[in-house]
Coordinates of N, CA and C in Angstrom, one line a residue:
M133 N 99.5 -253.5 28.8 CA 99.1 -254.8 28.5 C 100.0 -255.8 29.2
L134 N 99.5 -256.8 29.9 CA 100.3 -257.7 30.6 C 100.1 -259.1 30.0
L135 N 101.2 -259.8 29.8 CA 101.1 -261.1 29.2 C 101.9 -262.1 30.1
A136 N 101.2 -263.0 30.8 CA 101.9 -263.9 31.7 C 102.4 -265.1 31.0
A137 N 103.4 -265.8 31.5 CA 104.1 -266.9 30.9 C 103.2 -268.1 31.1
A138 N 103.2 -269.0 30.1 CA 102.4 -270.3 30.2 C 103.2 -271.3 30.9
L139 N 102.6 -271.9 31.9 CA 103.4 -272.8 32.8 C 102.6 -274.1 32.8
G140 N 103.1 -275.1 32.2 CA 102.4 -276.4 32.2 C 101.4 -276.6 31.2
E141 N 100.9 -277.9 31.1 CA 99.9 -278.3 30.1 C 98.6 -277.5 30.3
G142 N 98.1 -277.0 29.2 CA 96.8 -276.4 29.3 C 96.8 -275.1 30.1
A143 N 97.9 -274.4 30.2 CA 98.0 -273.1 30.9 C 97.2 -272.1 30.2
E144 N 96.7 -271.1 31.0 CA 96.0 -270.0 30.4 C 96.8 -268.7 30.6
V145 N 97.0 -268.0 29.5 CA 97.7 -266.7 29.5 C 96.6 -265.6 29.4
R146 N 96.6 -264.7 30.3 CA 95.6 -263.7 30.3 C 96.2 -262.3 29.8
V147 N 95.5 -261.7 28.9 CA 95.9 -260.4 28.4 C 95.0 -259.4 29.0
V148 N 95.5 -258.4 29.7 CA 94.7 -257.5 30.4 C 94.8 -256.1 29.7
A149 N 93.7 -255.6 29.2 CA 93.6 -254.3 28.6 C 93.5 -253.2 29.6
P150 N 94.4 -252.3 29.7 CA 94.3 -251.2 30.7 C 93.1 -250.4 30.5
D151 N 92.6 -249.8 31.6 CA 91.4 -248.9 31.5 C 91.7 -247.6 30.9
D152 N 93.0 -247.1 31.2 CA 93.3 -245.8 30.8 C 94.7 -245.8 30.2
A153 N 94.8 -245.4 28.9 CA 96.1 -245.4 28.3 C 96.9 -244.2 28.6
F154 N 96.2 -243.1 29.2 CA 96.8 -241.9 29.6 C 96.5 -241.5 31.0
P155 N 97.0 -242.3 32.0 CA 96.6 -242.1 33.4 C 97.0 -240.6 33.8
G156 N 96.0 -240.0 34.5 CA 96.3 -238.7 35.0 C 96.0 -237.6 34.1
G157 N 95.6 -237.9 32.8 CA 95.4 -236.9 31.8 C 94.0 -236.4 31.8
G158 N 93.0 -237.2 32.4 CA 91.7 -236.7 32.4 C 90.9 -237.2 31.2
P159 N 89.6 -237.3 31.2 CA 88.9 -237.8 30.1 C 88.9 -237.0 28.9
D160 N 89.1 -235.6 29.0 CA 89.1 -234.8 27.9 C 90.4 -235.0 27.0
L161 N 91.4 -235.6 27.6 CA 92.6 -235.8 26.9 C 92.7 -237.2 26.2
Q162 N 91.8 -238.0 26.5 CA 91.8 -239.4 26.0 C 91.1 -239.5 24.6
P163 N 91.6 -240.2 23.7 CA 90.9 -240.5 22.5 C 89.7 -241.4 22.7
S164 N 88.8 -241.5 21.8 CA 87.6 -242.4 21.9 C 88.0 -243.8 22.2
E165 N 89.1 -244.3 21.7 CA 89.6 -245.6 22.0 C 91.1 -245.5 22.3
P166 N 91.5 -245.7 23.6 CA 92.9 -245.6 24.0 C 93.8 -246.5 23.1
F167 N 95.0 -246.1 23.0 CA 95.9 -246.8 22.1 C 96.1 -248.2 22.6
A168 N 96.2 -248.4 24.0 CA 96.4 -249.7 24.5 C 95.3 -250.6 24.2
R169 N 94.0 -250.1 24.2 CA 92.9 -250.9 23.8 C 93.0 -251.3 22.3
R170 N 93.4 -250.4 21.5 CA 93.5 -250.8 20.1 C 94.6 -251.9 19.9
V171 N 95.7 -251.8 20.6 CA 96.7 -252.8 20.6 C 96.1 -254.2 21.0
S172 N 95.4 -254.2 22.1 CA 94.8 -255.4 22.7 C 93.8 -256.0 21.7
R173 N 93.0 -255.1 21.1 CA 92.0 -255.6 20.1 C 92.7 -256.2 18.9
M174 N 93.8 -255.6 18.4 CA 94.5 -256.1 17.3 C 95.2 -257.5 17.7
L175 N 95.6 -257.6 18.9 CA 96.2 -258.8 19.3 C 95.2 -259.9 19.4
F176 N 94.0 -259.6 19.9 CA 92.9 -260.6 19.9 C 92.6 -261.0 18.5
A177 N 92.5 -260.1 17.6 CA 92.2 -260.4 16.2 C 93.3 -261.3 15.6
G178 N 94.5 -261.0 15.9 CA 95.6 -261.7 15.3 C 95.7 -263.1 15.8
V179 N 95.4 -263.3 17.2 CA 95.5 -264.6 17.8 C 94.3 -265.5 17.2
T180 N 93.1 -264.8 17.1 CA 92.0 -265.5 16.6 C 92.3 -266.0 15.1
C181 N 92.9 -265.1 14.3 CA 93.2 -265.5 13.0 C 94.3 -266.6 12.9
A182 N 95.2 -266.6 13.9 CA 96.2 -267.6 13.9 C 95.6 -269.0 14.2
R183 N 94.7 -269.0 15.1 CA 94.0 -270.3 15.3 C 93.2 -270.8 14.1
A184 N 92.5 -269.8 13.5 CA 91.7 -270.2 12.3 C 92.6 -270.7 11.2
A185 N 93.8 -270.0 10.9 CA 94.7 -270.4 9.9 C 95.2 -271.8 10.2
A186 N 95.6 -272.0 11.5 CA 96.1 -273.3 11.9 C 95.1 -274.4 11.7
E187 N 93.8 -274.1 12.0 CA 92.7 -275.1 11.9 C 92.5 -275.4 10.4
E188 N 92.6 -274.4 9.5 CA 92.5 -274.7 8.1 C 93.6 -275.6 7.6
T189 N 94.8 -275.3 8.1 CA 95.9 -276.1 7.7 C 95.8 -277.6 8.0
L190 N 95.2 -277.8 9.3 CA 95.0 -279.2 9.7 C 93.9 -279.9 8.9
T191 N 92.9 -279.1 8.5 CA 91.8 -279.6 7.8 C 92.1 -279.9 6.3
R192 N 92.8 -278.9 5.7 CA 93.0 -279.0 4.3 C 94.4 -279.4 3.9
D193 N 95.3 -279.6 4.9 CA 96.7 -280.0 4.6 C 97.3 -279.0 3.6
S194 N 97.1 -277.7 3.9 CA 97.6 -276.6 3.0 C 97.9 -275.4 3.9
L195 N 99.0 -274.7 3.6 CA 99.3 -273.5 4.3 C 98.8 -272.2 3.7
D196 N 98.0 -272.3 2.7 CA 97.5 -271.1 1.9 C 96.7 -270.2 2.8
G197 N 96.0 -270.8 3.9 CA 95.2 -269.9 4.7 C 95.9 -268.8 5.5
F198 N 97.2 -269.1 5.8 CA 97.9 -268.1 6.5 C 98.0 -266.7 5.8
A199 N 98.3 -266.8 4.5 CA 98.4 -265.5 3.7 C 97.1 -264.8 3.7
R200 N 96.0 -265.5 3.7 CA 94.7 -264.8 3.6 C 94.3 -264.0 4.9
Y201 N 95.0 -264.4 6.0 CA 94.6 -263.7 7.3 C 95.6 -262.6 7.6
T202 N 96.6 -262.3 6.8 CA 97.6 -261.3 7.1 C 96.9 -259.9 7.2
G203 N 95.9 -259.6 6.4 CA 95.3 -258.3 6.4 C 94.4 -258.1 7.6
A204 N 94.2 -259.2 8.4 CA 93.4 -259.1 9.6 C 94.2 -259.1 10.9
G205 N 95.5 -259.1 10.7 CA 96.4 -259.0 11.9 C 97.3 -260.2 12.1
L206 N 97.3 -261.2 11.2 CA 98.2 -262.3 11.4 C 99.6 -262.0 10.8
S207 N 100.6 -262.4 11.4 CA 102.0 -262.2 10.9 C 102.9 -263.3 11.3
A208 N 104.0 -263.4 10.7 CA 105.0 -264.4 11.1 C 105.5 -264.2 12.5
N209 N 105.7 -263.0 12.9 CA 106.1 -262.7 14.2 C 105.1 -263.2 15.3
L210 N 103.9 -263.0 15.0 CA 102.8 -263.4 16.0 C 102.8 -265.0 16.1
C211 N 102.9 -265.6 14.9 CA 102.9 -267.1 14.9 C 104.1 -267.6 15.7
E212 N 105.3 -267.0 15.5 CA 106.5 -267.4 16.2 C 106.3 -267.2 17.7
A213 N 105.7 -266.1 18.1 CA 105.5 -265.8 19.5 C 104.6 -266.8 20.2
L214 N 103.6 -267.2 19.5 CA 102.7 -268.2 20.0 C 103.4 -269.6 20.2
V215 N 104.2 -269.9 19.2 CA 105.0 -271.1 19.3 C 105.9 -271.1 20.5
K216 N 106.5 -269.9 20.8 CA 107.4 -269.8 21.9 C 106.7 -270.0 23.2
I217 N 105.4 -269.4 23.3 CA 104.6 -269.6 24.5 C 104.4 -271.1 24.8
A218 N 104.2 -271.9 23.7 CA 104.0 -273.3 23.9 C 105.2 -274.0 24.4
G219 N 106.4 -273.4 24.2 CA 107.6 -274.0 24.7 C 108.1 -275.2 23.9
E220 N 109.3 -275.7 24.2 CA 109.9 -276.8 23.4 C 109.0 -278.0 23.4
E221 N 108.2 -278.2 24.5 CA 107.3 -279.4 24.5 C 106.0 -279.2 23.7
Q222 N 105.8 -278.0 23.2 CA 104.7 -277.6 22.4 C 103.4 -278.0 23.2
R223 N 103.2 -277.4 24.4 CA 102.1 -277.7 25.2 C 100.8 -276.9 24.7
S224 N 99.7 -277.5 25.1 CA 98.5 -276.7 24.9 C 98.4 -275.5 25.8
F225 N 97.8 -274.4 25.4 CA 97.5 -273.3 26.2 C 96.4 -272.5 25.7
S226 N 95.9 -271.6 26.5 CA 94.8 -270.7 26.1 C 95.2 -269.3 26.3
L227 N 94.7 -268.4 25.5 CA 94.9 -266.9 25.6 C 93.5 -266.4 26.0
A228 N 93.4 -265.8 27.1 CA 92.1 -265.1 27.5 C 92.3 -263.6 27.6
F229 N 91.3 -262.9 27.1 CA 91.4 -261.4 27.1 C 90.4 -260.8 28.1
D230 N 90.9 -260.0 29.0 CA 90.0 -259.3 29.9 C 89.9 -257.8 29.5
W231 N 88.7 -257.3 29.3 CA 88.5 -256.0 28.9 C 87.9 -255.1 30.0
S232 N 88.2 -253.8 30.0 CA 87.7 -252.9 31.0 C 86.2 -252.9 31.0
S233 N 85.6 -252.9 32.2 CA 84.1 -252.9 32.3 C 83.6 -251.5 31.8
E234 N 84.4 -250.5 31.8 CA 84.0 -249.2 31.3 C 84.0 -249.1 29.8
M235 N 84.7 -250.0 29.2 CA 84.7 -250.1 27.7 C 84.5 -251.5 27.2
P236 N 83.3 -252.1 27.4 CA 83.1 -253.5 27.1 C 83.2 -253.7 25.6
M237 N 83.6 -254.9 25.2 CA 83.7 -255.3 23.8 C 82.4 -255.5 23.3
E238 N 82.1 -255.1 22.0 CA 80.8 -255.3 21.4 C 80.7 -256.8 20.9
Q239 N 81.8 -257.4 20.7 CA 81.7 -258.8 20.1 C 82.2 -259.7 21.2
D240 N 81.8 -261.0 21.1 CA 82.3 -262.0 22.0 C 83.8 -262.2 21.9
S241 N 84.5 -262.4 22.9 CA 85.9 -262.7 22.8 C 86.3 -263.9 23.8
P242 N 85.8 -265.0 23.4 CA 86.1 -266.2 24.3 C 87.6 -266.5 24.2
P243 N 88.1 -267.3 25.2 CA 89.5 -267.7 25.2 C 89.9 -268.4 23.9
V244 N 91.1 -268.2 23.4 CA 91.6 -268.9 22.2 C 92.5 -270.0 22.7
T245 N 92.1 -271.2 22.4 CA 92.9 -272.4 22.8 C 93.7 -273.0 21.6
L246 N 94.9 -273.2 21.9 CA 95.8 -273.8 20.9 C 96.4 -275.1 21.4
T247 N 96.2 -276.2 20.6 CA 96.7 -277.5 20.9 C 98.1 -277.7 20.3
P248 N 98.8 -278.8 20.7 CA 100.1 -279.0 20.0 C 100.0 -279.1 18.5
L249 N 98.9 -279.6 18.0 CA 98.7 -279.7 16.5 C 98.6 -278.3 15.9
H250 N 97.9 -277.4 16.6 CA 97.9 -276.0 16.2 C 99.2 -275.4 16.2
V251 N 100.0 -275.6 17.3 CA 101.3 -275.0 17.4 C 102.2 -275.5 16.3
R252 N 102.2 -276.8 15.9 CA 103.0 -277.2 14.8 C 102.6 -276.6 13.5
A253 N 101.3 -276.4 13.3 CA 100.9 -275.7 12.1 C 101.3 -274.3 12.1
L254 N 101.3 -273.6 13.3 CA 101.7 -272.2 13.3 C 103.2 -272.1 13.0
E255 N 104.0 -273.1 13.5 CA 105.4 -273.1 13.2 C 105.7 -273.1 11.7
E256 N 105.0 -274.0 11.0 CA 105.1 -274.1 9.5 C 104.5 -272.8 8.9
G257 N 103.4 -272.3 9.4 CA 102.8 -271.1 8.8 C 103.7 -269.9 8.9
A258 N 104.5 -269.8 10.0 CA 105.4 -268.7 10.1 C 106.5 -268.7 9.1
K259 N 107.0 -269.9 8.8 CA 108.0 -270.1 7.7 C 107.4 -269.7 6.4
E260 N 106.1 -270.1 6.1 CA 105.5 -269.8 4.9 C 105.3 -268.3 4.7
L261 N 104.9 -267.6 5.8 CA 104.7 -266.2 5.7 C 106.0 -265.4 5.4
R262 N 107.1 -265.9 6.0 CA 108.4 -265.3 5.8 C 108.9 -265.5 4.4
E263 N 108.6 -266.7 3.8 CA 109.0 -266.9 2.4 C 108.2 -266.0 1.5
R264 N 106.9 -265.9 1.8 CA 106.1 -265.0 1.0 C 106.5 -263.6 1.0
A265 N 107.0 -263.1 2.3 CA 107.4 -261.8 2.4 C 108.7 -261.5 1.7
A266 N 109.5 -262.6 1.4 CA 110.7 -262.4 0.6 C 110.4 -262.2 -0.8
R267 N 109.2 -262.5 -1.3 CA 108.8 -262.3 -2.7 C 108.0 -261.0 -2.8
E268 N 108.5 -260.1 -3.7 CA 107.8 -258.8 -3.9 C 108.0 -258.4 -5.3
E269 N 106.9 -258.3 -6.0 CA 106.9 -257.8 -7.4 C 107.0 -256.2 -7.4
G270 N 107.8 -255.7 -8.2 CA 107.9 -254.3 -8.3 C 108.6 -253.6 -7.1
A271 N 109.6 -254.3 -6.5 CA 110.3 -253.8 -5.4 C 111.3 -252.8 -5.8
V272 N 111.7 -251.9 -4.9 CA 112.8 -250.9 -5.2 C 113.9 -251.2 -4.2
L273 N 115.1 -251.3 -4.7 CA 116.3 -251.5 -4.0 C 117.2 -250.3 -4.0
H274 N 117.6 -249.8 -2.9 CA 118.6 -248.7 -2.8 C 119.9 -249.2 -2.2
G275 N 121.0 -248.9 -2.8 CA 122.3 -249.3 -2.2 C 123.5 -249.0 -3.1
V276 N 124.6 -249.7 -2.8 CA 125.8 -249.5 -3.6 C 126.2 -250.8 -4.2
V277 N 126.8 -250.8 -5.3 CA 127.3 -252.0 -6.0 C 128.6 -252.4 -5.4
T278 N 128.6 -253.6 -4.8 CA 129.9 -254.1 -4.2 C 130.6 -255.2 -5.0
R279 N 129.9 -255.7 -6.1 CA 130.6 -256.7 -6.9 C 129.8 -256.9 -8.2
L280 N 130.6 -257.1 -9.3 CA 130.1 -257.5 -10.6 C 130.6 -258.9 -10.9
S281 N 129.7 -259.7 -11.4 CA 130.1 -261.1 -11.7 C 129.2 -261.6 -12.9
G282 N 129.5 -262.9 -13.2 CA 128.7 -263.5 -14.3 C 129.3 -263.2 -15.6
Q283 N 128.8 -263.9 -16.6 CA 129.3 -263.7 -18.0 C 128.9 -262.3 -18.4
G284 N 129.8 -261.5 -18.8 CA 129.6 -260.1 -19.3 C 129.2 -259.2 -18.1
D285 N 129.5 -259.5 -16.9 CA 129.2 -258.7 -15.7 C 127.7 -258.5 -15.7
R286 N 126.9 -259.5 -16.0 CA 125.4 -259.4 -16.0 C 124.8 -259.6 -14.6
Q287 N 125.6 -259.8 -13.6 CA 125.1 -259.9 -12.2 C 125.8 -258.9 -11.3
A288 N 125.0 -258.2 -10.5 CA 125.6 -257.2 -9.6 C 125.2 -257.6 -8.2
T289 N 126.1 -257.5 -7.2 CA 125.7 -257.6 -5.8 C 125.6 -256.2 -5.3
I290 N 124.4 -255.9 -4.8 CA 124.1 -254.6 -4.2 C 123.8 -254.7 -2.8
Y291 N 124.6 -253.9 -2.0 CA 124.4 -253.8 -0.5 C 123.5 -252.6 -0.2
G292 N 122.3 -252.9 0.3 CA 121.4 -251.8 0.6 C 120.1 -252.3 1.2
S293 N 119.0 -251.5 1.0 CA 117.8 -251.9 1.7 C 116.6 -251.8 0.6
L294 N 115.6 -252.6 0.9 CA 114.4 -252.7 0.1 C 113.3 -251.8 0.6
D295 N 112.6 -251.1 -0.2 CA 111.6 -250.2 0.2 C 110.5 -250.8 1.0
H296 N 110.1 -252.1 0.7 CA 109.0 -252.7 1.4 C 109.4 -253.4 2.7
E297 N 110.7 -253.3 3.1 CA 111.2 -253.8 4.4 C 111.5 -252.7 5.3
D298 N 111.8 -253.1 6.6 CA 112.2 -252.1 7.5 C 113.5 -251.3 7.0
A299 N 113.4 -250.0 7.1 CA 114.6 -249.2 6.5 C 115.9 -249.5 7.2
S300 N 115.8 -250.0 8.4 CA 117.1 -250.3 9.2 C 117.7 -251.6 8.7
R301 N 117.0 -252.4 7.9 CA 117.5 -253.7 7.5 C 118.3 -253.5 6.2
V302 N 119.6 -253.8 6.2 CA 120.4 -253.8 5.0 C 120.9 -255.2 4.7
R303 N 121.1 -255.5 3.5 CA 121.5 -256.8 3.1 C 122.1 -256.8 1.7
S304 N 122.8 -257.8 1.3 CA 123.4 -258.0 0.0 C 122.4 -258.7 -0.9
V305 N 122.0 -258.1 -2.0 CA 121.1 -258.6 -2.9 C 121.7 -258.9 -4.3
R306 N 121.6 -260.1 -4.8 CA 122.1 -260.4 -6.1 C 121.1 -259.9 -7.2
V307 N 121.5 -259.1 -8.1 CA 120.6 -258.5 -9.1 C 121.0 -259.0 -10.5
E308 N 120.1 -259.5 -11.2 CA 120.3 -259.9 -12.6 C 120.1 -258.7 -13.5
L309 N 121.2 -258.2 -14.1 CA 121.1 -257.0 -14.9 C 120.7 -257.2 -16.3
R310 N 120.0 -256.2 -16.9 CA 119.8 -256.2 -18.4 C 121.1 -255.8 -19.0
A311 N 121.2 -256.0 -20.3 CA 122.4 -255.6 -21.0 C 122.7 -254.1 -20.9
E312 N 121.6 -253.3 -21.0 CA 121.7 -251.9 -20.9 C 122.1 -251.4 -19.5
D313 N 122.1 -252.2 -18.5 CA 122.4 -251.8 -17.2 C 123.9 -252.0 -16.8
V314 N 124.6 -252.9 -17.6 CA 125.9 -253.3 -17.2 C 126.9 -252.1 -17.1
D315 N 126.9 -251.2 -18.1 CA 127.8 -250.0 -18.1 C 127.4 -249.1 -16.9
K316 N 126.1 -248.9 -16.6 CA 125.8 -248.1 -15.5 C 126.2 -248.7 -14.1
A317 N 126.1 -250.0 -14.0 CA 126.5 -250.7 -12.8 C 128.0 -250.6 -12.6
T318 N 128.7 -250.7 -13.8 CA 130.2 -250.6 -13.7 C 130.6 -249.2 -13.2
V319 N 130.0 -248.2 -13.7 CA 130.3 -246.8 -13.3 C 130.0 -246.7 -11.8
A320 N 128.8 -247.2 -11.4 CA 128.5 -247.1 -10.0 C 129.4 -247.8 -9.0
W321 N 129.9 -249.0 -9.5 CA 130.8 -249.8 -8.7 C 132.2 -249.1 -8.6
R322 N 132.6 -248.6 -9.8 CA 133.9 -247.9 -9.8 C 134.0 -246.6 -9.0
D323 N 132.9 -245.9 -9.0 CA 132.9 -244.6 -8.4 C 132.2 -244.6 -7.0
G324 N 131.7 -245.7 -6.6 CA 131.1 -245.8 -5.3 C 129.8 -245.0 -5.2
L325 N 129.0 -245.0 -6.3 CA 127.8 -244.2 -6.3 C 126.6 -245.0 -5.9
E326 N 125.6 -244.4 -5.3 CA 124.4 -245.1 -4.9 C 123.5 -245.4 -6.1
V327 N 122.8 -246.5 -6.1 CA 121.9 -246.8 -7.2 C 120.5 -247.1 -6.6
A328 N 119.5 -247.1 -7.5 CA 118.2 -247.5 -7.2 C 117.7 -248.4 -8.3
V329 N 117.3 -249.6 -7.9 CA 116.9 -250.6 -8.9 C 115.5 -251.0 -8.7
H330 N 114.7 -251.1 -9.8 CA 113.3 -251.5 -9.7 C 113.1 -252.9 -10.3
G331 N 112.7 -253.9 -9.6 CA 112.5 -255.2 -10.1 C 111.8 -256.1 -9.2
D332 N 111.8 -257.4 -9.5 CA 111.0 -258.4 -8.6 C 112.0 -259.2 -7.7
V333 N 111.7 -259.3 -6.5 CA 112.5 -259.9 -5.5 C 111.9 -261.3 -5.1
E334 N 112.8 -262.3 -5.0 CA 112.4 -263.6 -4.6 C 113.5 -264.2 -3.7
P335 N 113.1 -265.3 -3.0 CA 114.1 -266.0 -2.1 C 115.3 -266.6 -3.0
Y336 N 116.5 -266.5 -2.4 CA 117.6 -267.1 -3.1 C 118.6 -267.6 -2.1
G337 N 118.7 -268.9 -1.9 CA 119.6 -269.4 -0.9 C 119.0 -269.0 0.5
T338 N 119.9 -268.4 1.3 CA 119.5 -267.9 2.6 C 119.1 -266.4 2.5
G339 N 119.2 -265.8 1.3 CA 118.9 -264.4 1.1 C 117.8 -264.2 0.0
V340 N 118.0 -263.1 -0.7 CA 117.1 -262.8 -1.8 C 117.8 -262.4 -3.1
R341 N 117.2 -262.4 -4.2 CA 117.8 -261.9 -5.4 C 116.7 -261.1 -6.2
M342 N 117.1 -260.2 -7.1 CA 116.2 -259.4 -7.9 C 116.3 -259.8 -9.3
R343 N 115.2 -260.1 -9.9 CA 115.1 -260.4 -11.4 C 114.1 -259.5 -12.0
G344 N 114.0 -259.6 -13.3 CA 113.0 -258.8 -14.0 C 113.2 -257.3 -13.8
V345 N 114.4 -256.9 -13.9 CA 114.7 -255.4 -13.6 C 114.0 -254.6 -14.7
R346 N 113.3 -253.5 -14.2 CA 112.6 -252.6 -15.1 C 113.4 -251.3 -15.2
A347 N 114.1 -250.9 -14.2 CA 114.8 -249.6 -14.2 C 116.1 -249.8 -13.3
F348 N 117.2 -249.1 -13.8 CA 118.4 -249.1 -13.0 C 118.9 -247.7 -13.1
V349 N 118.9 -247.0 -12.0 CA 119.3 -245.5 -11.9 C 120.5 -245.4 -11.0
V350 N 121.5 -244.6 -11.6 CA 122.7 -244.3 -10.8 C 122.5 -242.8 -10.3
R351 N 122.6 -242.7 -9.0 CA 122.4 -241.3 -8.4 C 123.7 -240.6 -8.4
P352 N 123.8 -239.3 -8.9 CA 125.0 -238.6 -8.9 C 125.6 -238.3 -7.6
A353 N 126.9 -238.1 -7.5 CA 127.5 -237.9 -6.2 C 127.1 -236.5 -5.6

C-alpha cells in the first residue's frame, strides 16, 4: 500500500491496493482476499468513519460520535495521522482509493475530503478517544509495588502493565487499596513480589490510577 504526501491546499492522497499480496506464489497460495486488500479496506472504512465523526462533531458540537465509530475502524492513531497529513497549516486534502480491476470493490468508494474544520475536529476527537481508552472498568494490573503512601498506607504505586493495553507498555499506576489489601501490599513491597490487581482505571494527572479494587493477589516467588 502506497501513501503519498499531501502537498498544498486541496492535495489528493492516493492509496493503491496491491493486486497480489503474495507475488510469485501463484493463485493456489493466495487467500480469497489478500491481506493487503483487507488492510486497504479497513483503512478506507476508518477514514470514512473519521470524516463522519468529524462531521457529527461540527453539526452537534459534541465529540460523542468518535466513540461510536471505533468498532468500525476509527482510532486515535488514525485521527492523528490524518491531522499530520493536513500539516501545521491544516490544509484541505482528499484521500482516494484505487482498487485492483481484478478484485473490484462491491461498494462505492469515492474520495474522502477533509477540510480544515474536519481536521480540527479530528484533533479534538483523537484526544477524546485517548482519554476514553485510559478509562477501563474491570482492568487487571500486573507489576511490582514500588511505593506505599497515604494515611495507613492505603495507596500503592505499582509499576507494571495493564491487560487491556499493549503488553510492552509499562507505567506507574497509583492504586487506592482496600483495608484488607494493605498487609498484602506491604509484603509484596518488602519482598519484591509481583502482584495482580483487579479494579477500575481512570485518567489521573498525566497518567492513570486504579480505584474500586475488587481483588489484590500477591504471586509467590
